[in-house]
Coordinates of C-alpha atoms in Angstrom, one line a residue:
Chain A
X75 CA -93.1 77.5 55.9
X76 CA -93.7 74.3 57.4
X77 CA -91.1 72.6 59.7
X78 CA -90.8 69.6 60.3
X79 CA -88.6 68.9 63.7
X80 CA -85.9 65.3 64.0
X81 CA -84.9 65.9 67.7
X82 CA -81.2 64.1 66.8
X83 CA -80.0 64.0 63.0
X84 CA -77.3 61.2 64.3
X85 CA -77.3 58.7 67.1
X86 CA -75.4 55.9 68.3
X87 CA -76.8 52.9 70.8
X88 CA -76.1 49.9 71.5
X89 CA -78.0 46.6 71.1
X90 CA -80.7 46.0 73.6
X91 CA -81.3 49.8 74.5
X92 CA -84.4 51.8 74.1
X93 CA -84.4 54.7 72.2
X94 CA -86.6 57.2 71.2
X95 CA -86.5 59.5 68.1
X96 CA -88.8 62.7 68.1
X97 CA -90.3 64.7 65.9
X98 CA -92.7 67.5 65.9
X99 CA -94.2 69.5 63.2
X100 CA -95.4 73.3 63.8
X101 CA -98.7 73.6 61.0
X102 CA -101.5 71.7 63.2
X103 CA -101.1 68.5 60.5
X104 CA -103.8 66.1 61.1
X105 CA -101.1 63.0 59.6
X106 CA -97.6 62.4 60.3
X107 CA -95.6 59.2 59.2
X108 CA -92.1 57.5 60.2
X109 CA -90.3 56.1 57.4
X110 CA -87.2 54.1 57.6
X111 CA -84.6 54.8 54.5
X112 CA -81.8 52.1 53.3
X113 CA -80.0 52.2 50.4
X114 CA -81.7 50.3 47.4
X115 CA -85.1 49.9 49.5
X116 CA -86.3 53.7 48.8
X117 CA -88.7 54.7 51.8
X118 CA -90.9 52.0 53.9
X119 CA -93.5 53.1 56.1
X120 CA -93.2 51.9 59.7
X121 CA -95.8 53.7 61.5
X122 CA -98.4 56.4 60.5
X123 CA -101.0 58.5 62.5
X124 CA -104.3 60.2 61.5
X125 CA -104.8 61.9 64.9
X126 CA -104.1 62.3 68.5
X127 CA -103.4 58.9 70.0
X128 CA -104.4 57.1 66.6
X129 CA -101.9 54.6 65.2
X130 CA -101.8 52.6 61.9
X131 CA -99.0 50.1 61.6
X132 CA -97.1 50.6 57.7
X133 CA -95.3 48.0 56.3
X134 CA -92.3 47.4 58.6
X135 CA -94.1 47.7 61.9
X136 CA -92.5 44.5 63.7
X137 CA -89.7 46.0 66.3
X138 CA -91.4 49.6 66.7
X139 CA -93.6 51.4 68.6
X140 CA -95.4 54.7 67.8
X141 CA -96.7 57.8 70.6
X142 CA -98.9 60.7 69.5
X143 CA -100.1 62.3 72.7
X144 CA -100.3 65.5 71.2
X145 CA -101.5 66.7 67.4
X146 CA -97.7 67.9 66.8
X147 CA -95.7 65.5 68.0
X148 CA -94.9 62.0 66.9
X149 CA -92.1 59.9 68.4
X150 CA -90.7 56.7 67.3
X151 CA -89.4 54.0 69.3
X152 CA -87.7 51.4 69.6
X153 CA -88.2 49.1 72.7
X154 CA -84.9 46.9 72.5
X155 CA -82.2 47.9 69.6
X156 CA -80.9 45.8 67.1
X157 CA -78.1 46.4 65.0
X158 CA -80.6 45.5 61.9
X159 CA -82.3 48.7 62.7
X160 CA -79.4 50.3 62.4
X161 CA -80.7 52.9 59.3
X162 CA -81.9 56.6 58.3
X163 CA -85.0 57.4 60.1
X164 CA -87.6 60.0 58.6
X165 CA -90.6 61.5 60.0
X166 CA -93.3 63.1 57.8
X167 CA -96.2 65.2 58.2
X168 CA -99.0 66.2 56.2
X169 CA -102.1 68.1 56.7
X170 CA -105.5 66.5 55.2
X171 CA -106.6 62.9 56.1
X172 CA -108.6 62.3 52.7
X173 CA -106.9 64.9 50.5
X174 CA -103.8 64.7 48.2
X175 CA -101.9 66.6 50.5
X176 CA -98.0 66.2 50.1
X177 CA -95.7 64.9 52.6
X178 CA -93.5 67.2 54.8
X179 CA -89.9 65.6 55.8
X180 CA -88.0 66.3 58.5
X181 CA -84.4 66.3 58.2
X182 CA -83.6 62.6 59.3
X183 CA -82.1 60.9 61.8
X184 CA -78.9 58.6 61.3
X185 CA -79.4 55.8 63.8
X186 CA -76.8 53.7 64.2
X187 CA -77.2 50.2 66.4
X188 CA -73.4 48.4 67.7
Chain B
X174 CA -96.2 44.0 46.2
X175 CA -94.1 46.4 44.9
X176 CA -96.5 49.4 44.1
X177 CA -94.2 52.0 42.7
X178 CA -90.9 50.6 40.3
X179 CA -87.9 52.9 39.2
X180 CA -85.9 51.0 37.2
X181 CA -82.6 53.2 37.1
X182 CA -80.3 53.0 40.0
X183 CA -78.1 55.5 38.6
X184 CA -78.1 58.5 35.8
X185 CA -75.6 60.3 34.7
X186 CA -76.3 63.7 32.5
X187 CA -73.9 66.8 30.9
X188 CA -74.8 69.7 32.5
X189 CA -77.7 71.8 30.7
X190 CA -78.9 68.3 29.0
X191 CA -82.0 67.1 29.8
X192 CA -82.3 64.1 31.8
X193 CA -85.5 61.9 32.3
X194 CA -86.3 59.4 35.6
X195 CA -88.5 56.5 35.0
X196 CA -91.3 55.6 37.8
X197 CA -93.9 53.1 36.6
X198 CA -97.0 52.5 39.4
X199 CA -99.3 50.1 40.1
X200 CA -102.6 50.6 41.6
X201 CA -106.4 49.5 41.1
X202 CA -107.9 52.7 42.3
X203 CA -109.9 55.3 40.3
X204 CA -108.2 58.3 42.4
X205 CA -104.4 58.9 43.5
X206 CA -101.3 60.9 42.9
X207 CA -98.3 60.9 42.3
X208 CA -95.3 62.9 43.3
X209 CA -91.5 63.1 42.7
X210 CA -89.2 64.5 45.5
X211 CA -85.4 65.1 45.4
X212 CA -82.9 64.1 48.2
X213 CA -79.5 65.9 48.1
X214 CA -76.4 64.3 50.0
X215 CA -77.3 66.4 52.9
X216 CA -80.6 63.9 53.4
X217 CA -83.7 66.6 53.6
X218 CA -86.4 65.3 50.9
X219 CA -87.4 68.3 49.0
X220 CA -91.3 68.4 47.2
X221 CA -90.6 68.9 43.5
X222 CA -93.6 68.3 41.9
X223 CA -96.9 66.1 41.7
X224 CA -99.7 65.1 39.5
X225 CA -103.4 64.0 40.4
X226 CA -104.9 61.1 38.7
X227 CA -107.3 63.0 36.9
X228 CA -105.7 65.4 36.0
X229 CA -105.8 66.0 31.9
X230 CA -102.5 68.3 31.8
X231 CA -98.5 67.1 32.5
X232 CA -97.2 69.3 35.8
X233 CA -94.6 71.3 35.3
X234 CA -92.7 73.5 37.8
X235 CA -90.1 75.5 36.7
X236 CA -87.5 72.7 34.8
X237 CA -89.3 70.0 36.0
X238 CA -92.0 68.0 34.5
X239 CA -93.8 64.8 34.9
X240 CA -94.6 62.4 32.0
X241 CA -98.3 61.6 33.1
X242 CA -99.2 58.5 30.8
X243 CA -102.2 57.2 32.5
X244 CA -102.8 53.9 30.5
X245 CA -98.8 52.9 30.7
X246 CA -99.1 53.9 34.8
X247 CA -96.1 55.7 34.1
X248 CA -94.8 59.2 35.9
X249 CA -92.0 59.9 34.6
X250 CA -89.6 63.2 35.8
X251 CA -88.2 65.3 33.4
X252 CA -85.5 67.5 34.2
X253 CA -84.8 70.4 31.7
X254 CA -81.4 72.5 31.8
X255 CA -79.6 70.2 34.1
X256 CA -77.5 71.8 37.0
X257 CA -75.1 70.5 38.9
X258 CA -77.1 71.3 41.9
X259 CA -79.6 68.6 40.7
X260 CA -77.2 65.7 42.0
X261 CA -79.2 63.8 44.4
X262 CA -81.3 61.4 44.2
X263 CA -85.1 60.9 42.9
X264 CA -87.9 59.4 44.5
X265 CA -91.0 58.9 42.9
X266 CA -94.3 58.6 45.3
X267 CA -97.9 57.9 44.8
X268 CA -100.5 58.4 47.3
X269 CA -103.7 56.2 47.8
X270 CA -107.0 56.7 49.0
X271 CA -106.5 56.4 52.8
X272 CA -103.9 59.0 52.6
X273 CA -101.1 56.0 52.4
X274 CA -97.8 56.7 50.6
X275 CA -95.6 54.8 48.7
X276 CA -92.4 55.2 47.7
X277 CA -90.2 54.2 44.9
X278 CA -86.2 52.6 45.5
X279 CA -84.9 55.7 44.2
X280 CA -82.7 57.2 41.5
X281 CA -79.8 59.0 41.9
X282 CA -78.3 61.5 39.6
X283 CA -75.3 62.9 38.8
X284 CA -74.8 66.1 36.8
X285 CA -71.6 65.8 34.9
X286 CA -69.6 69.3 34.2

């Protein structure tokens, strides 16, 4: 089965710090996505990657930053915390760039900003 | 622009009734898919099902079923024999060319005793 990693399901931080949520996936999938999750908004797509060290900005990119130094591991973060970021945080994978592929979720991480 | 629409907030259903989740899409291209994927209260996102563009057939997996009607760009779920398991809530997807998701605002369900 595939398994898809969140390093913390909950955290709490304060505005202004940095903080970086992980995720790793174990079935060599080419794509893996963040998502942020708030209640009436359904899923938005911050960031997405194709490959190693490739980045695509979704539709919520503006506050976030995105590292894929290696093909299993995507990590989310956020330079300076705001309490408007303060959400459920999903990371994705999935394995084929062109095909129809579904999308793998990690279990998600409950950030919450004071 | 809002590329996938689900209209219902919140469903109720009796137990072993069948329950139907609306998703309407909107998309200019020739090839995509579209999936539904259930989120209990405990916040995984679980794959339930998913239909390709060009395909001729409705899924169906188990008690679940999509409603593929091409020329309304409508998907929706149906759920056969609800459980009470089945509380959660829905999202319906659809994936581009370019590999891009989208996601629907969600519906939640809850399966009534």
């Amino acid at each position: 089965d595939v398994k898809v990693t969140q390093s913390s399901r909950y955290l709490v931080k304060r505005t202004g710090e940095k903080v970086f949520l992980e995720c790793v996936q174990d079935m060599d999938h080419e794509n893996m996505f963040w998502y942020r999750q708030d209640p009436g908004l359904g899923l938005r797509l911050i960031y997405f990657s194709y490959d190693v060290k490739m980045k695509e900005k979704g539709d919520i990119p503006e506050g976030y930053s995105v590292s894929r130094e290696k093909k299993e591991r995507f990590s989310l973060i956020l330079e300076s915390a705001s309490t408007n970021q303060t959400s459920m945080y999903l990371c994705a994978s999935s394995l084929h760039r062109g095909g129809a592929g579904e999308l793998f979720f990690g279990e998600g991480s409950r950030l919450t900003v004071l | 622009a809002q590329k996938i629409t689900q209209t219902q907030p919140g469903m109720f259903v009796q137990e072993k009734e069948a329950v139907t989740l609306d998703c309407t899409y909107d998309t200019s291209d020739q090839s995509y898919g579209l999936f539904w994927y259930k989120q209990p209260s405990s916040g995984e996102m679980i794959f339930l099902i998913y239909q390709g563009s060009y395909d001729e057939q409705n899924a169906t997996e188990g008690r679940y079923s999509l409603n593929f009607q091409k020329a309304r760009k409508s998907a929706n779920l149906v759920i056969s024999a609800s459980q009470l398991g089945d509380s959660a809530m829905y999202f319906c997807a659809m994936i581009r060319p370019g590999n891009q998701f989208y996601f629907g605002t969600g519906t939640s369900l809850t399966v009534i005793p």
